[in-house]
XYZ file of C-alpha atoms in Angstrom:
656
model
C 0.235 -0.094 -0.272
C 1.070 3.698 -0.658
C 1.646 5.442 2.473
C -1.258 7.204 3.795
C -1.945 10.117 6.284
C -5.428 10.048 7.816
C -6.788 11.780 11.044
C -7.872 9.321 14.277
C -9.359 9.688 17.379
C -7.646 7.372 20.545
C -9.712 6.796 23.330
C -8.841 5.615 26.614
C -9.296 6.253 30.238
C -7.978 9.465 31.240
C -7.524 12.123 33.533
C -8.333 15.861 33.102
C -5.294 18.228 33.166
C -7.338 20.793 35.118
C -6.970 24.573 35.142
C -3.426 26.139 35.021
C -1.400 27.290 38.229
C -1.973 31.001 38.194
C 0.973 32.040 40.394
C 3.962 32.913 38.392
C 6.593 30.613 38.403
C 9.025 32.625 40.225
C 11.159 29.615 41.308
C 12.837 26.471 38.951
C 10.781 24.016 40.150
C 13.688 20.849 38.745
C 16.690 20.632 41.230
C 16.500 16.831 40.820
C 18.888 17.277 38.205
C 21.286 19.991 39.426
C 24.932 18.909 40.256
C 27.138 19.905 42.987
C 30.307 21.825 41.952
C 32.483 19.507 42.705
C 30.858 16.880 40.405
C 32.421 18.988 37.444
C 35.825 17.764 38.402
C 37.311 15.934 35.797
C 34.568 16.473 32.804
C 35.503 17.164 29.369
C 35.712 20.630 28.841
C 32.685 21.078 26.576
C 30.861 19.267 28.723
C 31.466 21.330 31.870
C 31.279 24.145 29.950
C 27.545 23.252 28.518
C 26.564 21.997 31.947
C 26.517 25.487 33.354
C 25.503 27.438 29.765
C 22.808 29.410 30.919
C 19.978 26.954 33.285
C 16.880 28.102 33.869
C 16.200 30.457 36.600
C 12.852 30.619 36.326
C 10.096 28.782 34.490
C 8.300 31.865 32.698
C 6.482 32.892 30.902
C 5.158 29.322 31.148
C 2.800 28.282 33.698
C 2.801 25.446 36.316
C 0.540 23.105 35.287
C -0.892 21.368 38.428
C -4.624 20.985 38.461
C -5.095 17.393 37.265
C -6.297 14.267 39.451
C -6.315 10.479 40.051
C -9.930 9.957 38.425
C -10.419 8.675 35.456
C -13.005 8.715 32.606
C -13.372 8.409 28.992
C -10.912 10.683 27.045
C -10.923 11.576 23.522
C -7.209 12.502 22.139
C -7.277 13.731 18.305
C -4.645 11.825 16.887
C -3.085 11.423 13.328
C -2.396 7.965 11.907
C 0.666 7.930 9.162
C 0.445 4.052 7.688
C 2.156 2.354 5.044
C 2.676 -1.763 4.255
C 4.938 -2.178 7.476
C 4.698 0.639 9.904
C 1.557 2.391 11.272
C 2.435 5.724 13.740
C -0.179 7.535 15.984
C 0.960 11.170 16.613
C -0.936 13.043 18.973
C -0.290 16.610 18.035
C -2.737 17.996 21.165
C 0.000 16.121 23.532
C 3.317 17.894 22.363
C 3.003 16.032 18.637
C 3.890 12.560 20.837
C 4.271 9.500 18.930
C 1.743 7.498 21.031
C 2.972 3.788 18.949
C 4.856 2.771 15.986
C 2.986 -0.874 15.213
C 5.456 -3.121 12.717
C 2.607 -4.701 10.759
C 3.888 -7.593 9.355
C 5.152 -9.195 12.694
C 2.368 -7.190 14.350
C 4.657 -6.243 17.313
C 4.395 -2.789 18.933
C 7.784 -1.466 18.799
C 7.004 1.235 21.824
C 5.911 1.026 25.191
C 2.336 2.456 24.871
C 0.587 3.886 27.721
C -3.120 1.924 28.094
C -4.273 5.394 29.838
C -3.872 8.917 29.752
C -2.397 9.838 33.203
C -0.610 12.992 33.945
C 1.661 13.219 36.570
C 4.831 16.531 37.878
C 7.349 15.313 35.650
C 7.599 17.880 32.951
C 9.604 21.296 33.665
C 6.063 22.772 34.274
C 4.264 20.048 35.803
C 2.019 17.739 33.677
C 3.361 14.635 31.888
C 2.615 11.527 30.777
C 4.883 7.947 30.081
C 4.956 6.370 26.746
C 5.651 6.771 23.306
C 8.133 8.840 21.432
C 8.197 11.921 23.020
C 10.145 15.269 21.522
C 12.017 17.633 24.528
C 13.189 21.123 24.127
C 13.725 23.582 26.435
C 15.985 23.058 29.261
C 17.213 20.123 31.117
C 14.053 17.904 31.809
C 10.826 17.116 30.303
C 9.271 19.494 27.571
C 6.588 22.320 29.065
C 4.933 21.019 25.838
C 4.469 17.393 27.327
C 0.350 18.121 27.478
C 0.082 20.904 25.416
C -0.781 21.304 21.785
C 1.371 21.976 18.490
C 0.298 22.526 15.019
C 0.251 20.166 12.387
C -0.091 19.753 8.815
C 0.335 18.102 5.808
C 3.635 19.109 3.317
C 5.095 17.289 0.870
C 7.274 14.559 1.555
C 10.767 13.874 -0.302
C 9.730 11.056 -2.357
C 6.569 12.639 -3.650
C 3.959 11.618 -1.050
C 3.193 13.375 2.098
C 4.593 13.963 5.731
C 3.071 15.215 8.704
C 4.894 18.626 9.747
C 4.612 19.304 13.866
C 5.777 22.706 14.517
C 5.369 25.004 17.874
C 7.031 28.123 19.401
C 8.774 27.067 22.567
C 8.705 29.772 25.026
C 11.137 28.784 27.482
C 13.827 29.681 24.930
C 12.036 31.895 22.286
C 12.941 29.427 19.557
C 10.808 28.021 16.965
C 11.317 24.357 15.946
C 9.658 21.953 13.910
C 9.127 17.869 13.277
C 8.545 16.544 9.926
C 7.425 12.916 10.066
C 6.897 10.345 7.408
C 6.896 7.066 5.924
C 8.751 5.894 2.247
C 6.801 3.502 0.508
C 7.444 0.121 1.710
C 10.136 1.296 4.266
C 10.009 -0.239 7.817
C 11.814 2.834 9.475
C 9.845 5.944 10.401
C 11.869 9.539 9.369
C 11.597 12.531 11.580
C 13.767 15.521 10.565
C 13.868 17.858 13.232
C 14.897 21.496 12.725
C 15.587 24.446 15.638
C 15.971 27.709 14.435
C 17.200 30.801 16.081
C 15.481 34.121 14.458
C 16.753 36.856 17.293
C 20.041 38.805 17.615
C 21.587 36.843 20.222
C 22.974 33.313 21.105
C 20.342 31.100 22.415
C 20.733 27.485 24.400
C 19.136 25.094 22.937
C 18.437 21.715 24.492
C 16.705 18.673 22.643
C 16.363 14.869 23.513
C 14.219 12.350 22.065
C 13.053 10.222 24.099
C 11.522 6.386 23.319
C 9.536 4.506 26.015
C 10.318 0.908 25.571
C 8.598 -2.408 27.182
C 10.961 -4.131 29.742
C 11.357 -7.450 31.018
C 13.804 -9.596 32.487
C 15.255 -10.185 29.138
C 15.460 -6.955 27.656
C 19.167 -5.463 26.863
C 19.526 -2.048 25.940
C 23.101 -1.855 23.438
C 24.697 1.221 22.232
C 28.205 1.707 20.657
C 30.050 2.903 24.042
C 32.299 1.423 26.175
C 31.857 4.103 28.979
C 28.951 6.218 30.123
C 28.009 8.980 32.450
C 26.000 7.876 35.306
C 23.452 10.134 37.267
C 21.470 8.580 40.079
C 19.614 11.495 41.758
C 22.315 12.246 44.048
C 23.899 15.361 42.511
C 26.545 14.028 40.824
C 27.879 12.422 37.546
C 30.478 9.678 37.485
C 32.322 8.128 34.644
C 31.373 4.201 34.771
C 32.219 1.281 32.361
C 29.908 -0.332 29.980
C 28.053 -2.592 30.395
C 29.412 -3.953 33.909
C 29.473 -1.214 36.725
C 29.258 -1.687 40.741
C 28.528 -5.835 40.084
C 25.766 -6.187 37.527
C 25.583 -5.327 33.914
C 23.585 -1.977 33.841
C 22.468 -2.843 30.261
C 19.483 -4.354 31.468
C 16.920 -2.470 32.921
C 16.078 -4.676 35.622
C 19.528 -4.950 37.089
C 19.569 -2.021 39.257
C 17.484 -1.185 42.013
C 17.277 2.587 41.563
C 16.255 4.471 38.706
C 19.555 5.802 37.097
C 20.270 7.953 33.686
C 23.495 6.196 31.884
C 24.621 8.913 29.278
C 26.562 7.100 26.888
C 30.296 8.068 25.662
C 29.719 7.606 22.212
C 33.104 7.960 20.128
C 33.971 10.477 18.062
C 32.764 8.962 14.275
C 31.249 6.391 15.110
C 27.301 5.874 14.042
C 25.089 6.987 16.590
C 22.101 4.467 17.156
C 20.651 2.982 20.499
C 18.227 -0.062 20.392
C 16.391 -2.284 22.987
C 16.205 -5.902 22.472
C 14.261 -8.642 24.422
C 15.778 -12.209 24.726
C 15.100 -13.678 21.098
C 17.175 -10.185 19.727
C 14.076 -8.481 18.761
C 12.968 -5.167 19.537
C 13.528 -1.306 18.233
C 16.428 0.541 16.927
C 17.119 4.258 16.760
C 19.684 6.171 14.664
C 20.449 9.593 13.665
C 22.402 12.036 11.683
C 25.516 12.548 13.787
C 24.255 15.935 14.775
C 21.875 14.263 17.221
C 25.639 12.790 19.015
C 23.970 12.113 22.721
C 22.384 8.474 23.504
C 20.937 7.401 26.586
C 19.033 5.414 28.738
C 16.958 5.994 31.666
C 15.711 2.676 33.921
C 13.142 2.902 37.128
C 15.325 -0.227 38.567
C 13.655 -2.999 40.282
C 13.194 -1.580 43.536
C 10.434 -0.575 45.489
C 10.134 3.282 44.714
C 11.030 2.380 40.801
C 8.129 -0.420 40.975
C 5.553 2.102 42.849
C 6.577 5.120 39.941
C 5.398 2.784 36.946
C 2.258 1.818 38.701
C 1.841 5.162 38.975
C 2.374 6.488 35.850
C 0.260 3.803 34.298
C -1.889 0.960 36.359
C -1.525 -2.131 37.839
C -0.973 -5.457 35.816
C 0.817 -3.186 32.966
C 4.684 -3.874 31.653
C 7.067 -1.593 32.836
C 9.104 0.293 30.621
C 12.635 1.974 30.395
C 13.409 4.956 28.289
C 15.988 5.156 25.205
C 17.055 8.666 24.117
C 18.927 10.866 22.046
C 19.953 14.168 22.231
C 21.947 17.002 21.025
C 24.988 16.899 24.182
C 26.308 14.222 25.806
C 24.060 14.861 28.516
C 20.919 16.185 29.715
C 22.340 18.461 32.159
C 23.963 20.441 28.763
C 22.899 23.251 26.676
C 24.284 23.979 23.724
C 24.730 27.193 22.070
C 23.019 28.274 18.767
C 24.331 31.382 16.976
C 21.837 34.274 16.119
C 20.412 33.443 12.476
C 21.812 30.052 13.013
C 19.796 26.595 13.217
C 19.882 23.023 14.173
C 18.980 20.062 11.813
C 19.366 16.715 11.782
C 17.531 13.515 10.492
C 16.290 10.316 12.997
C 14.766 6.642 11.876
C 12.831 4.242 14.049
C 12.288 0.644 12.886
C 12.332 -2.420 14.033
C 15.300 -4.695 14.489
C 16.056 -8.287 14.547
C 19.897 -9.610 15.990
C 21.120 -13.055 16.999
C 19.152 -13.268 20.772
C 22.605 -15.505 21.621
C 25.417 -13.008 20.638
C 22.846 -9.822 21.908
C 22.684 -11.402 25.454
C 26.281 -13.087 25.541
C 28.656 -12.441 27.816
C 31.140 -10.370 24.886
C 29.936 -6.787 25.073
C 32.113 -5.896 21.697
C 30.253 -9.061 20.109
C 26.791 -7.656 20.984
C 27.611 -4.136 19.782
C 29.050 -5.425 16.375
C 25.821 -7.637 15.955
C 23.425 -5.146 16.308
C 25.609 -2.470 14.367
C 25.616 -5.195 11.275
C 22.188 -5.796 11.596
C 21.715 -2.273 11.766
C 23.625 -1.365 8.684
C 21.822 -4.508 6.605
C 18.248 -2.992 6.997
C 19.191 0.539 7.048
C 22.609 1.860 6.319
C 24.655 4.796 7.448
C 24.857 6.159 3.972
C 21.247 5.988 3.675
C 20.190 8.054 6.601
C 22.702 10.748 5.186
C 20.913 10.435 2.046
C 17.634 10.749 3.352
C 18.653 14.104 5.728
C 19.642 15.439 2.306
C 17.161 14.195 0.258
C 14.727 16.067 3.147
C 16.436 19.284 3.632
C 15.159 21.020 0.788
C 11.629 20.218 1.889
C 12.029 21.780 5.642
C 10.694 25.366 4.131
C 8.167 23.636 2.326
C 4.920 25.413 3.380
C 2.452 23.640 5.097
C -1.036 22.502 3.349
C -3.976 20.787 4.981
C -3.827 21.743 8.418
C -4.784 18.434 11.152
C -4.529 20.392 14.239
C -3.921 24.327 15.780
C -1.138 25.066 18.479
C -0.734 28.233 20.649
C -1.173 31.834 19.595
C 2.327 32.951 21.378
C 4.226 32.020 17.757
C 1.752 34.437 16.142
C 2.254 37.139 18.415
C 5.929 36.855 17.804
C 5.750 36.822 14.151
C 3.646 40.219 14.480
C 5.882 41.808 17.014
C 9.125 40.957 15.106
C 7.371 40.705 11.263
C 10.090 37.448 10.929
C 9.960 35.083 8.280
C 9.604 31.580 9.486
C 9.288 29.325 6.067
C 7.649 25.874 6.592
C 6.321 27.063 9.999
C 3.957 29.803 9.390
C 2.303 31.138 12.765
C -0.867 32.824 11.218
C -2.578 35.668 13.013
C -5.512 33.788 13.458
C -3.863 31.554 15.922
C -4.540 34.106 18.587
C -6.431 33.487 21.314
C -7.779 35.202 24.339
C -4.542 34.479 25.913
C -2.577 36.895 23.813
C -5.029 39.878 23.390
C -3.896 41.887 26.100
C -0.395 41.304 24.918
C -1.530 42.324 21.587
C -3.134 45.526 22.768
C 0.018 46.440 24.715
C 2.010 45.728 21.140
C -0.426 48.004 19.638
C -1.098 50.651 21.908
C 1.319 50.436 24.334
C -1.143 49.729 26.929
C -1.795 46.958 28.801
C -5.859 46.712 29.163
C -7.439 46.223 32.456
C -9.618 43.104 32.742
C -13.366 43.241 32.536
C -13.812 41.378 35.660
C -12.502 40.207 38.852
C -10.318 37.583 37.928
C -6.683 36.528 38.956
C -4.277 37.687 36.671
C -3.326 36.127 33.167
C 0.094 34.918 32.085
C 2.914 37.641 32.054
C 5.592 37.903 29.087
C 8.972 38.292 30.259
C 11.131 38.534 27.119
C 13.953 41.529 26.703
C 10.990 43.570 24.043
C 7.969 42.704 26.106
C 9.513 44.068 29.133
C 10.623 47.401 27.950
C 6.762 47.864 26.857
C 5.724 47.453 29.673
C 8.432 50.217 31.237
C 7.373 52.790 29.103
C 3.511 51.545 29.628
C 1.104 53.323 32.553
C 2.287 52.341 35.580
C -1.108 51.055 36.814
C -1.012 48.163 39.421
C -1.342 45.575 36.716
C 1.304 46.771 34.493
C 3.633 47.165 37.898
C 2.761 43.439 38.527
C 3.446 42.046 35.333
C 6.533 44.558 34.462
C 8.115 43.116 38.136
C 7.439 39.728 37.084
C 9.570 40.519 33.862
C 11.830 42.051 36.047
C 12.084 39.236 38.445
C 12.975 36.894 35.100
C 15.687 39.098 33.948
C 17.577 38.860 37.196
C 16.676 42.221 38.475
C 15.128 40.958 41.964
C 15.919 44.572 43.603
C 13.547 46.478 40.574
C 10.944 43.706 40.384
C 10.472 44.358 44.038
C 10.017 48.062 43.694
C 7.446 47.682 40.926
C 5.799 45.114 42.956
C 5.359 48.308 45.913
C 4.193 50.719 43.628
C 1.552 48.624 42.031
C 0.069 47.709 45.961
C -0.245 51.070 46.667
C -3.394 51.675 44.491
C -4.009 47.806 43.535
C -7.892 46.584 43.855
C -6.447 43.257 44.256
C -3.628 42.925 46.705
C -2.543 39.566 46.872
C -1.234 38.669 43.460
C 1.441 41.527 44.269
C 1.369 40.376 47.907
C 2.440 37.092 46.956
C 5.093 38.305 44.186
C 6.594 39.862 47.718
C 6.442 36.817 49.714
C 8.447 34.716 47.367
C 10.837 37.874 47.220
C 11.147 37.976 50.892
C 11.481 34.410 51.642
C 14.543 34.070 48.682
C 16.606 37.053 50.175
C 16.504 35.768 53.530
C 13.582 37.334 55.467
C 10.774 34.227 56.328
C 8.972 36.118 59.201
C 8.208 39.229 56.476
C 7.176 36.527 53.959
C 4.890 34.638 56.235
C 3.492 37.854 57.199
C 3.248 39.079 53.625
C 1.850 35.847 52.341
C -1.093 35.484 55.218
C -2.276 39.239 54.299
C -2.386 37.845 50.721
C -4.290 35.335 51.514
C -6.847 37.777 53.613
C -7.141 39.454 50.588
C -7.833 36.445 48.395
C -10.518 35.334 50.439
C -12.422 38.676 50.043
C -12.071 38.662 46.217
C -12.160 34.814 45.546
C -15.446 33.725 43.664
C -16.617 30.654 42.470
C -15.031 28.766 39.023
C -12.007 26.674 38.350
C -10.047 29.351 37.896
C -10.476 30.576 41.636
C -10.307 26.926 42.826
C -7.209 27.143 41.293
C -5.871 30.050 42.595
C -6.847 28.874 45.807
C -5.012 25.593 45.748
C -1.764 27.287 44.765
C -1.626 30.110 47.210
C -2.909 28.062 50.488
C -0.440 25.672 49.895
C 2.146 28.055 49.441
C 1.018 30.265 52.711
C 0.430 27.288 54.955
C 3.989 25.692 53.891
C 5.620 28.778 54.348
C 3.671 29.400 58.252
C 4.542 25.824 58.856
C 8.340 26.633 58.115
C 8.215 29.797 60.899
C 6.240 27.452 63.210
C 2.840 29.358 63.232
C 0.690 26.565 63.395
C -2.388 28.292 64.363
C -2.062 30.596 61.142
C -2.025 27.852 59.241
C -4.404 26.321 60.929
C -6.417 29.360 60.198
C -5.711 29.497 56.800
C -6.599 25.574 56.572
C -10.204 25.992 57.584
C -10.811 28.531 55.271
C -9.633 26.298 52.099
C -12.924 25.068 50.183
C -13.873 21.414 50.275
C -12.753 20.902 46.607
C -9.240 22.172 47.673
C -8.837 20.537 51.496
C -9.921 16.937 49.751
C -6.717 16.148 47.399
C -4.008 14.439 48.071
C -1.719 16.622 48.383
C -3.955 18.673 51.069
C -4.170 15.546 52.772
C -0.257 15.192 53.009
C -0.536 19.006 54.323
C -2.848 18.105 56.606
C -1.053 15.632 57.969
C 2.140 18.224 58.595
C -0.403 20.579 60.215
C -1.115 18.236 62.474
C 2.359 17.556 63.403
C 3.173 21.249 63.924
C -0.037 21.347 65.890
C 1.575 18.072 68.086
C -1.121 15.486 67.124
C 1.027 12.754 65.318
C -1.665 10.223 66.230
C -4.114 12.494 63.645
C -1.202 12.928 61.202
C -0.980 8.799 61.015
C -4.598 8.511 61.013
C -4.484 10.134 57.527
C -1.860 7.710 56.092
C -4.000 4.886 57.617
C -6.894 5.612 55.866
C -4.966 6.744 52.610
C -4.453 9.086 50.016
C -2.712 9.628 46.576
C -0.974 12.833 46.092
C -1.644 13.300 42.198
C 1.138 16.389 41.706
C 4.455 14.203 43.197
C 7.074 15.576 42.252
C 9.583 13.601 40.359
C 12.099 13.059 43.169
C 10.299 14.608 46.035
C 10.421 12.968 49.146
C 8.238 14.772 51.316
C 6.249 11.288 52.052
C 8.661 9.544 53.197
C 10.094 12.758 55.382
C 6.759 13.193 56.994
C 6.086 9.211 57.527
C 9.443 9.031 59.386
C 8.701 11.702 61.552
C 5.729 9.598 62.580
C 6.590 6.254 63.231
C 9.797 3.762 63.217
C 7.726 2.038 61.089
C 8.761 1.014 57.425
C 7.484 3.353 54.808
C 4.123 1.616 52.967
C 4.694 0.507 49.370
C 1.730 2.794 48.409
C 3.620 5.756 49.724
C 7.255 4.389 48.437
C 8.084 6.611 45.601
C 12.184 7.151 46.627
C 14.559 7.464 43.612
C 17.685 6.979 45.452
C 19.221 5.126 48.599
C 18.226 6.627 52.095
C 16.556 5.879 55.561
C 13.473 4.460 56.249
């Protein structure tokens, strides 16, 4: 059959994403992947330099997604199906363009781990993320802020004369447009993926990219890559150079032969072909390869310990197979960001397909023989020269204008194109994609004034790039403008000026709580926790007077209430924290996260028995953060009993 592209609907049990958190993310959320300074000793110079190159200081202008729960109902997800007589790829344009499934039709084998549910969890840079498939990670260290966001999709001409699917969006953490072109040549066993990231700005930009491929794990699953060494990261803020395959008494190329979650970033020699494969005991599975620009390869494993197993169940549902991830990126490790010059671009081609190798060789004791066997079978199935030729054939089509639209992403790219007048061949961001979220900023662009909202509502998102900050500085100094200006100044690192802007806005603000909350964060980070607690308490008082009904207000109540209580408890003010708790409404107090907050509050009040009763009754913290150890910390304050399995999400060794 000739390659076809069609729309479809994927029906799954799933949880709703909920409302975005309306509080601006003034602090970075990813502390799990930070390195101790001494960890950089002995690293290659380029690697150490890129690890220290422009890490995120805030998540702005992106909003945190933490309003999801654990209750599932039937959800219908728009999908795009690309199919020839060998492969069927199912793509989810409403969820970051993820490839949900890659089915090898002649054998009926699913090459990926496909999650049978849609269950958001707190793994993305901005919160909501879900496991499975192939995800396109751009932005900064971690899972992309586009994990659960729509991207644009359309048909464009493919190099072989057929059609390919183009996904594209404006990545807001780094203000960069990117595209992902997917096509299946007729009779091909490999899905081709052309990726391009462009820097249309006048200064160098830090770039991050990793393609993450979820694959089923089993006792006989082995990951093979062309490397004899790897950089190991075990969630203890250190990178270690370790041998491959065996290290610390076990063969670490088998995902289930470790107890705790870990990353292995393979040191692929210069000049070697870039590839990674996950193969079962018979030697069959999936291989990914690319042109040389995509240099890094990685294995992520959950391990066989209690914490890793619990996370696996949490991200899908009990009774399903576990998974590992094989990954490919622009740098050696995911702790690095790569400079992209003004006006330049990164572009490469990836290929995904089935591989069948001799099982006894792949799983034999000789690692060099296993590598050679997989490399030979890959060369037979898809020669390295063919990948380079496919990349060269794709490049002239990267600028092709999209035809039939298949999905619509955000309007943020359209706003930037209107501001700059930039031309981005192949990835149009038309004005028709603007929504209510962009309207205030469009008015600021056209009139120099930020409009006041028509009704009482939590503030909308803030744009923080230098050009928008400049516009805010010259706009009328009304309270809402001062609020947004302070957020933009904070993001730029000018914290003193941000505080002055928020304090000016506070003088005339009809709605004081957003400004007070920002000032409280500033106090907390500047070493003034007592004043931070005072301002948080005042902010919550003002919020309760203004609070209305509706999802936006519930999201604001949950976000602000949690920050206020945690700050008051840190300052040993449990009576005030209890007063805040009592004013939270049932839809907030009933959440699992607030069952945990209540347990902390009860402990602070000297009532460990009541706190233990909450754990015994049971609760689920839907937005438990990757690497978060709060459950274990609270439990060990309550009892010397072992931490129950249902609360064990530990990703590293420790007490308890």
